[in-house]
Coordinates of C-alpha atoms and ligand atoms in Angstrom, one line a residue:
X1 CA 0.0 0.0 0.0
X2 CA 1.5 3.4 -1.3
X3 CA 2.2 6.1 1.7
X4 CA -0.4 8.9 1.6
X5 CA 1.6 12.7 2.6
X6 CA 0.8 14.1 5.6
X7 CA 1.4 16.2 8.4
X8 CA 0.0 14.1 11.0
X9 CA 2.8 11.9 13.2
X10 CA 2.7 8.3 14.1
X11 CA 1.1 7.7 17.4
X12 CA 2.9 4.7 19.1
X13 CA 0.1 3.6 20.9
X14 CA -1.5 2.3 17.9
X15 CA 1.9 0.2 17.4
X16 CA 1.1 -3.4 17.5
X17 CA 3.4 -6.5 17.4
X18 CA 0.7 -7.9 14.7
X19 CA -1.9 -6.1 12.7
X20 CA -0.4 -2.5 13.1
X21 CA -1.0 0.4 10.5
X22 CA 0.9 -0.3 7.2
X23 CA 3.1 2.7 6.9
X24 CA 4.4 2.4 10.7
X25 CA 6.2 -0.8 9.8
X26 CA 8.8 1.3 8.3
X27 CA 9.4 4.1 10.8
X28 CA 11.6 2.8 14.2
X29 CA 11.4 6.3 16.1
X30 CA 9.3 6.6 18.3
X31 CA 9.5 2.8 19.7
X32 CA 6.9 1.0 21.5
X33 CA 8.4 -2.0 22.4
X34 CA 11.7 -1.5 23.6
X35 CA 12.1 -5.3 24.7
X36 CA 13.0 -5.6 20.8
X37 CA 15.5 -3.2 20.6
X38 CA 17.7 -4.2 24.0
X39 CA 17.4 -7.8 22.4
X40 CA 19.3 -6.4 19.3
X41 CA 21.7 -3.9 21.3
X42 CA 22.3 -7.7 23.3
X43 CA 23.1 -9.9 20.2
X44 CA 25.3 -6.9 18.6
X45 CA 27.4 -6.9 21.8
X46 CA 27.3 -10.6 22.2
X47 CA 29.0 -11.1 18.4
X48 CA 31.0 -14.0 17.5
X49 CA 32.0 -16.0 14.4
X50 CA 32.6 -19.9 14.5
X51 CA 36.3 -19.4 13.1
X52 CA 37.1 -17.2 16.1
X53 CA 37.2 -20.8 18.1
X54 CA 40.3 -22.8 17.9
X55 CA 39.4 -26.5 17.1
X56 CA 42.9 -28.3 16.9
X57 CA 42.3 -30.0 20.1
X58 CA 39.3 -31.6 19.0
X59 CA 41.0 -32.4 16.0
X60 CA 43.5 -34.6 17.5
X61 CA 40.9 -36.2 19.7
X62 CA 38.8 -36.9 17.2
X63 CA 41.7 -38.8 15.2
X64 CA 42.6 -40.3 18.2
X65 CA 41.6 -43.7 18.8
X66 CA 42.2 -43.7 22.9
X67 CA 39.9 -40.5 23.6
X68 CA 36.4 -41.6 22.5
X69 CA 34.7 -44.6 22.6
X70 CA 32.1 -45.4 19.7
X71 CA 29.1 -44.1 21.7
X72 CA 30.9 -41.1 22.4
X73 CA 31.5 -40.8 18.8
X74 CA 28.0 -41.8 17.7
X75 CA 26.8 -39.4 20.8
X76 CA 28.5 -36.5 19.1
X77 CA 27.5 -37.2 15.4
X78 CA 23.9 -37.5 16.3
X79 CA 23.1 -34.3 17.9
X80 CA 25.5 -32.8 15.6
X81 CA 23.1 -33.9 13.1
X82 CA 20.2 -32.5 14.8
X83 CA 21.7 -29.3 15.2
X84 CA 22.6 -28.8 11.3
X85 CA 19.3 -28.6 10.2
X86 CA 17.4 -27.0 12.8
X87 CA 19.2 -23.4 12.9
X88 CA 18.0 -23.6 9.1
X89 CA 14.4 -24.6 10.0
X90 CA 14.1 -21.6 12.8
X91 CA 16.0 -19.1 10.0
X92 CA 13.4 -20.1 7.5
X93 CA 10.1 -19.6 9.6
X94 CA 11.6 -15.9 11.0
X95 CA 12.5 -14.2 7.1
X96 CA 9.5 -16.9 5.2
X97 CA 6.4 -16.5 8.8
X98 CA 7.9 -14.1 11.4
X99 CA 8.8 -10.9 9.4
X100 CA 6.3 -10.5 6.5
X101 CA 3.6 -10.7 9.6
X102 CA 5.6 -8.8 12.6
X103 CA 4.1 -4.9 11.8
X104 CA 6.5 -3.4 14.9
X105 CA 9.9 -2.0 13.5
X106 CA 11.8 -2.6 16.1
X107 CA 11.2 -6.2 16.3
X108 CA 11.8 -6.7 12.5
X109 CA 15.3 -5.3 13.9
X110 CA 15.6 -7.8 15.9
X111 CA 14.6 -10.6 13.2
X112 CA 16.8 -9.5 11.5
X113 CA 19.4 -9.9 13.3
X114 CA 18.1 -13.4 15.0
X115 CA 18.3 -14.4 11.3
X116 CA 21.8 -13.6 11.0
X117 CA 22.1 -15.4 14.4
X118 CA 20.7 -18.8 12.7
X119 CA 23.0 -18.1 9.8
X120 CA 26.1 -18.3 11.7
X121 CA 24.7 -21.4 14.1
X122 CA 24.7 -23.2 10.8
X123 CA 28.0 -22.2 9.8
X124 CA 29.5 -23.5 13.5
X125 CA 28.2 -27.1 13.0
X126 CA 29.4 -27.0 9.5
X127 CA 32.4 -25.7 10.8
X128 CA 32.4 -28.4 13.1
X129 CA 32.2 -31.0 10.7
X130 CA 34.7 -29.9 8.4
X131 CA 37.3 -29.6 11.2
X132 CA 36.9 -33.2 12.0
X133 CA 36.6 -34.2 8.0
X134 CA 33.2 -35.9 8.9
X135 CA 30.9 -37.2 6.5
X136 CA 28.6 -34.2 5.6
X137 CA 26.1 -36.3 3.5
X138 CA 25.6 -38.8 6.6
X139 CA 25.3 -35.5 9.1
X140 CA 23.6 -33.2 7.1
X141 CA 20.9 -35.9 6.3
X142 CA 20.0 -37.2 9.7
X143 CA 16.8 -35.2 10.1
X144 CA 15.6 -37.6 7.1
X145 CA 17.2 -40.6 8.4
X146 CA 17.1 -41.3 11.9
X147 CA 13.5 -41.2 13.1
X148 CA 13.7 -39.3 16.5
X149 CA 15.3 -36.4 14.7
X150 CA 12.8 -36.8 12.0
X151 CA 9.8 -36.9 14.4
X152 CA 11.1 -33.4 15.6
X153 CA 11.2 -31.8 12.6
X154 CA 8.4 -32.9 11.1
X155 CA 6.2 -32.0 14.1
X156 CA 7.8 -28.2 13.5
X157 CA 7.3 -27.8 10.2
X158 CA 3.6 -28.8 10.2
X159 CA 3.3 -25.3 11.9
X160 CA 4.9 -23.7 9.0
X161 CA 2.3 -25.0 6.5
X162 CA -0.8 -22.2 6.0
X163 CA 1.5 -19.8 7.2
X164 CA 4.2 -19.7 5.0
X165 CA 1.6 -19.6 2.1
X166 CA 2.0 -16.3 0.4
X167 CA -2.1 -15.7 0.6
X168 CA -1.8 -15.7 4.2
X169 CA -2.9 -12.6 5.9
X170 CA -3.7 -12.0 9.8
X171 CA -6.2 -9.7 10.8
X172 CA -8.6 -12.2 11.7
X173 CA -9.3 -14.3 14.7
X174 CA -8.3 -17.7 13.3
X175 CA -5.5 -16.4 11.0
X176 CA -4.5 -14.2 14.4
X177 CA -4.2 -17.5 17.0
X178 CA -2.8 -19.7 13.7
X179 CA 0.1 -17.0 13.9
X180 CA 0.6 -16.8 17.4
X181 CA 0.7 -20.5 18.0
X182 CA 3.2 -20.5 14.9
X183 CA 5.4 -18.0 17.8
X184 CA 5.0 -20.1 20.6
X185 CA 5.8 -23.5 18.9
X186 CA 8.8 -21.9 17.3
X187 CA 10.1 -20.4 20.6
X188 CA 9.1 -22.4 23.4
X189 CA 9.5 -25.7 21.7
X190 CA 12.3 -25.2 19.1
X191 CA 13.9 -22.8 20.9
X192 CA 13.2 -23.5 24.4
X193 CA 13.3 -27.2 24.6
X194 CA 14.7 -28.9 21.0
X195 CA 18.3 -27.7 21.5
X196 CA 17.8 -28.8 25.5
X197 CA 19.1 -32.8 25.0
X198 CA 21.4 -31.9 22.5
X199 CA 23.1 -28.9 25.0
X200 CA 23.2 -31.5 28.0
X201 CA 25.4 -33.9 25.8
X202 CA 27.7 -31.2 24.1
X203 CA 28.4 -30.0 27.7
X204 CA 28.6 -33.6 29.0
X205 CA 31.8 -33.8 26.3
X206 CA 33.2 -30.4 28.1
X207 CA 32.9 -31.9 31.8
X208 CA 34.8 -34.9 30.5
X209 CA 37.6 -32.3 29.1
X210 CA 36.8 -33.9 25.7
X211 CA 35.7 -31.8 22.1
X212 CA 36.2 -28.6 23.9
X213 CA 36.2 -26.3 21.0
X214 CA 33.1 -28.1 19.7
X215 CA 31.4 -27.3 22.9
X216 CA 32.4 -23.8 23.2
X217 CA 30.6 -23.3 20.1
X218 CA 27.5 -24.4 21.8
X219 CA 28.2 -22.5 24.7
X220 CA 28.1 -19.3 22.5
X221 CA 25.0 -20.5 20.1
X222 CA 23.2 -21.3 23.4
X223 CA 24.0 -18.2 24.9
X224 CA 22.5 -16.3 21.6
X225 CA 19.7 -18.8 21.6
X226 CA 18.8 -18.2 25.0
X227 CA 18.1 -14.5 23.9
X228 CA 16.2 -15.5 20.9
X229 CA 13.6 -17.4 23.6
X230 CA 13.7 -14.3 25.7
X231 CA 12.7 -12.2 22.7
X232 CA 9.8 -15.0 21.6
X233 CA 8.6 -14.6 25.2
X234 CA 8.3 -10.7 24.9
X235 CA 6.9 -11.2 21.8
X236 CA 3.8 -13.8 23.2
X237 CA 3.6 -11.9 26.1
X238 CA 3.1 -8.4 24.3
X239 CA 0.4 -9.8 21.7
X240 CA -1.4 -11.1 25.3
X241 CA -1.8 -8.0 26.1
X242 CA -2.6 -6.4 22.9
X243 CA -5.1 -8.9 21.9
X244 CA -5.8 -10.2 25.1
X245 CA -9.5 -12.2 22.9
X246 CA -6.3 -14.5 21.2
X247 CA -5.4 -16.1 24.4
X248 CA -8.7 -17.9 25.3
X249 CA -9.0 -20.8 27.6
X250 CA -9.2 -23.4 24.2
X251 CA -6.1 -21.8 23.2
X252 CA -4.4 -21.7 26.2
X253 CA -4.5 -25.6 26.7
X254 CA -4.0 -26.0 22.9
X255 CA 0.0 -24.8 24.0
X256 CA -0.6 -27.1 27.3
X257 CA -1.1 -29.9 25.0
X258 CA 1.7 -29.2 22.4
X259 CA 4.5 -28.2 24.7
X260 CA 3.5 -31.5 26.5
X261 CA 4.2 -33.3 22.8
X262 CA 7.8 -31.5 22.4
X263 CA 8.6 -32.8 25.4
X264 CA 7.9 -36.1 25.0
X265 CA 9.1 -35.7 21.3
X266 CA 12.7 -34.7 22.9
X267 CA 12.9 -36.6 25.5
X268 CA 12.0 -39.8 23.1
X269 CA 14.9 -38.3 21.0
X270 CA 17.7 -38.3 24.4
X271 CA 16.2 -41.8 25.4
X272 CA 16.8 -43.7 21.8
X273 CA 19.4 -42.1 20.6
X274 CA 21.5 -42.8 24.3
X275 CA 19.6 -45.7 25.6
X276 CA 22.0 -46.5 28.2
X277 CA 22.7 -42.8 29.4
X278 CA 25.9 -40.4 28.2
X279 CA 28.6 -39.0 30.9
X280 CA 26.4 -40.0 33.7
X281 CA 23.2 -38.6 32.2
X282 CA 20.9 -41.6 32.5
X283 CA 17.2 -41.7 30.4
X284 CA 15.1 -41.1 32.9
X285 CA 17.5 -38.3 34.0
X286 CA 16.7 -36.7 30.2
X287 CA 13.5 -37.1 30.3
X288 CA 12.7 -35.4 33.9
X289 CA 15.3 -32.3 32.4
X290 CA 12.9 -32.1 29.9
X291 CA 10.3 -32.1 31.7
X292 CA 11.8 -29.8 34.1
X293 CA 12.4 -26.6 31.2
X294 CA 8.7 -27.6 29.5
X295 CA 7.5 -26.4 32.7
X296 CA 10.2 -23.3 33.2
X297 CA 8.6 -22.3 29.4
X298 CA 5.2 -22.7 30.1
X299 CA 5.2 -20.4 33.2
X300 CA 6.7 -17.6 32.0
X301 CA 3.8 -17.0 29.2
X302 CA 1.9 -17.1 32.5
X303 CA 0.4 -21.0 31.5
X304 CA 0.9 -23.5 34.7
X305 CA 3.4 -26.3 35.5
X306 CA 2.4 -29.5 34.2
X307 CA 5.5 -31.8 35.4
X308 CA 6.9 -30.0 38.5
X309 CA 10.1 -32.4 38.8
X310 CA 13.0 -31.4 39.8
X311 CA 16.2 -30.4 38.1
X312 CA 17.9 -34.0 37.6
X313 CA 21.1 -32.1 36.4
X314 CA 22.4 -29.3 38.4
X315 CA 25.3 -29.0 37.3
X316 CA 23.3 -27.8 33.9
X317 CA 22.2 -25.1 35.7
X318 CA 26.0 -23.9 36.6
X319 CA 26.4 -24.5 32.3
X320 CA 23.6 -22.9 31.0
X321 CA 21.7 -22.0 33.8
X322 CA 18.0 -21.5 32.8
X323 CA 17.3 -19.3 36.2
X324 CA 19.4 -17.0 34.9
X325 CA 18.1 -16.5 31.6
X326 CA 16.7 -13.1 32.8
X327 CA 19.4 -11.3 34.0
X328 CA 22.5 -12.9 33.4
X329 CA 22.9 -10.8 30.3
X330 CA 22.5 -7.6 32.9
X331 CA 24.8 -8.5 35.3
X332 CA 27.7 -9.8 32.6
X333 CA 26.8 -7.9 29.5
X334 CA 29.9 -6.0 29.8
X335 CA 32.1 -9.0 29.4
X336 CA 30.5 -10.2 26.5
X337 CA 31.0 -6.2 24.6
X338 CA 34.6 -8.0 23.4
X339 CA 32.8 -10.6 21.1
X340 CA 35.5 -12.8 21.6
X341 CA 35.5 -13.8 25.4
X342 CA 32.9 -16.7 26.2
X343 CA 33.0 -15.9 30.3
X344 CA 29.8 -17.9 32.1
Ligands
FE401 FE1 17.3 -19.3 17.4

């Protein structure tokens, strides 16, 4: 729609995460929600590139035949080969769903810069897999091939059909909750609980002193990715209040039900892909983490517990502590303004 000339300014009130006035979405100043534009001040300070991490170490240990046993090794591969193709599947719903949709400016900063964020999480695991000369047709093809990381992805991408159709339009009620359950699937359940098995292992390798470069490549994407759930909470949590007729009681368990589904979808992954436990990390230790962060990610878009188990690995809360997702960034953000320290 063509801008009409006037001398009447944009009112920031009428700002809205989704079904905002066309000619705002081009216009940051004045901002409305300001969550958007810390999120992007965070990831610019946070910057890193894959080739910044020195990976001769893993290398050697990988060529070594006295460092890693074969389930270490197949360990490794598989949620290697989760993680190549799911940074693509999250960069494709935010520039193909997320932006054309997403009428605040600010936040479209912020996509944009998440995208970039995905971009360069797909470049670490391919970096990953170069350094180690591994077979890219057998990692890059896992989500096709091994059925628990099939099962994921095929349960996300059902939630990028309709959406990603270039008819589709919000505005209306259904097209409106389609959309936001699109958000919420893609942040609490990709975002927020996908990665989750795949984190514990890559940090299991660390504790052990083994594929530390690989794992500091994690540490940095989970760091990032631990904003990119922040900002999806901000973002669920804004259109609540904006169109508070969205969130009705049908709704509401309709996430109950589906974040109950990830969770059993990734907690099926952990328990066939190690059957008999990793670094100490047994299956019904996996499946109560799970359990334990499904619950962390339903409370904060103000939905109630459903598990309330304990966390059966605390020493994942010193790695990637969940309870400090909110202010860790505050009280550190200044050490992470280098780009190239990694300083939990
Ligand atoms: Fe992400």
């Amino acid at each position: 729609m063509p801008i009409q000339k006037t001398t009447s300014r944009i009112d920031i009130n009428q700002r809205r995460i989704i079904n905002g006035a066309d000619a705002d979405v081009i216009q940051l100043y004045p901002m409305r929600h300001t969550f958007a534009w810390d999120a992007y001040n965070i990831g610019n300070a946070n910057h890193w590139l894959p080739t910044e991490i020195i990976m001769q170490n893993d290398i050697e240990q990988w060529r070594s035949a006295n460092v890693l046993s074969d389930e270490e090794r197949c360990a490794f591969k598989t949620v290697l080969g989760f993680f190549t193709t799911a940074d693509s599947i999250a960069a494709n719903n935010i520039v193909i769903a997320l932006y054309r949709h997403i009428t605040s400016p600010e936040c479209r900063m912020y996509l944009l810069r998440q995208g970039y964020e995905e971009a360069i999480h797909t470049h670490a695991y391919q970096y990953i897999v170069e350094s180690l000369s591994l077979d890219e047709g057998e990692i890059f093809n896992m989500y096709r091939e091994v059925e628990s990381i099939y099962d994921k992805a095929s349960f996300i991408l059902t939630f990028n059909e309709g959406i990603f159709h270039p008819g589709f339009k919000t505005g209306t009620f259904e097209a409106d909750q389609k959309f936001l359950e699109n958000i919420v699937v893609f942040s609490l359940i990709m975002e927020g609980i996908f990665f989750y098995s795949s984190f514990a292992v890559m940090f299991g390798f660390q504790r052990q002193n083994k594929m530390v470069g690989s794992a500091e490549q994690i540490q940095y994407i989970m760091r990032d990715e631990s904003q990119h759930l922040n900002f999806g909470i901000n973002l669920i949590n804004t259109i609540k209040q904006e169109q508070p007729e969205l969130w009705t009681p049908e709704f509401q368990q309709r996430i109950i039900d589906l974040v109950r589904e990830g969770a059993t979808l990734e907690y099926t992954f952990a328990q066939s892909v190690f059957p008999r436990g990793i670094f100490g990390m047994n299956a019904e230790g996996f499946k109560q983490y799970i359990q334990h962060i499904a619950d962390r990610r339903l409370t904060r878009i103000g939905l109630p517990e459903q598990f309330a188990v304990a966390n059966p690995f605390p020493w994942m809360s010193e790695a990637v502590d969940l309870n400090k997702e909110k202010n860790f960034f505050e009280t550190r953000v200044t050490e992470y303004q280098t780009g190239g320290t990694l300083d939990w």
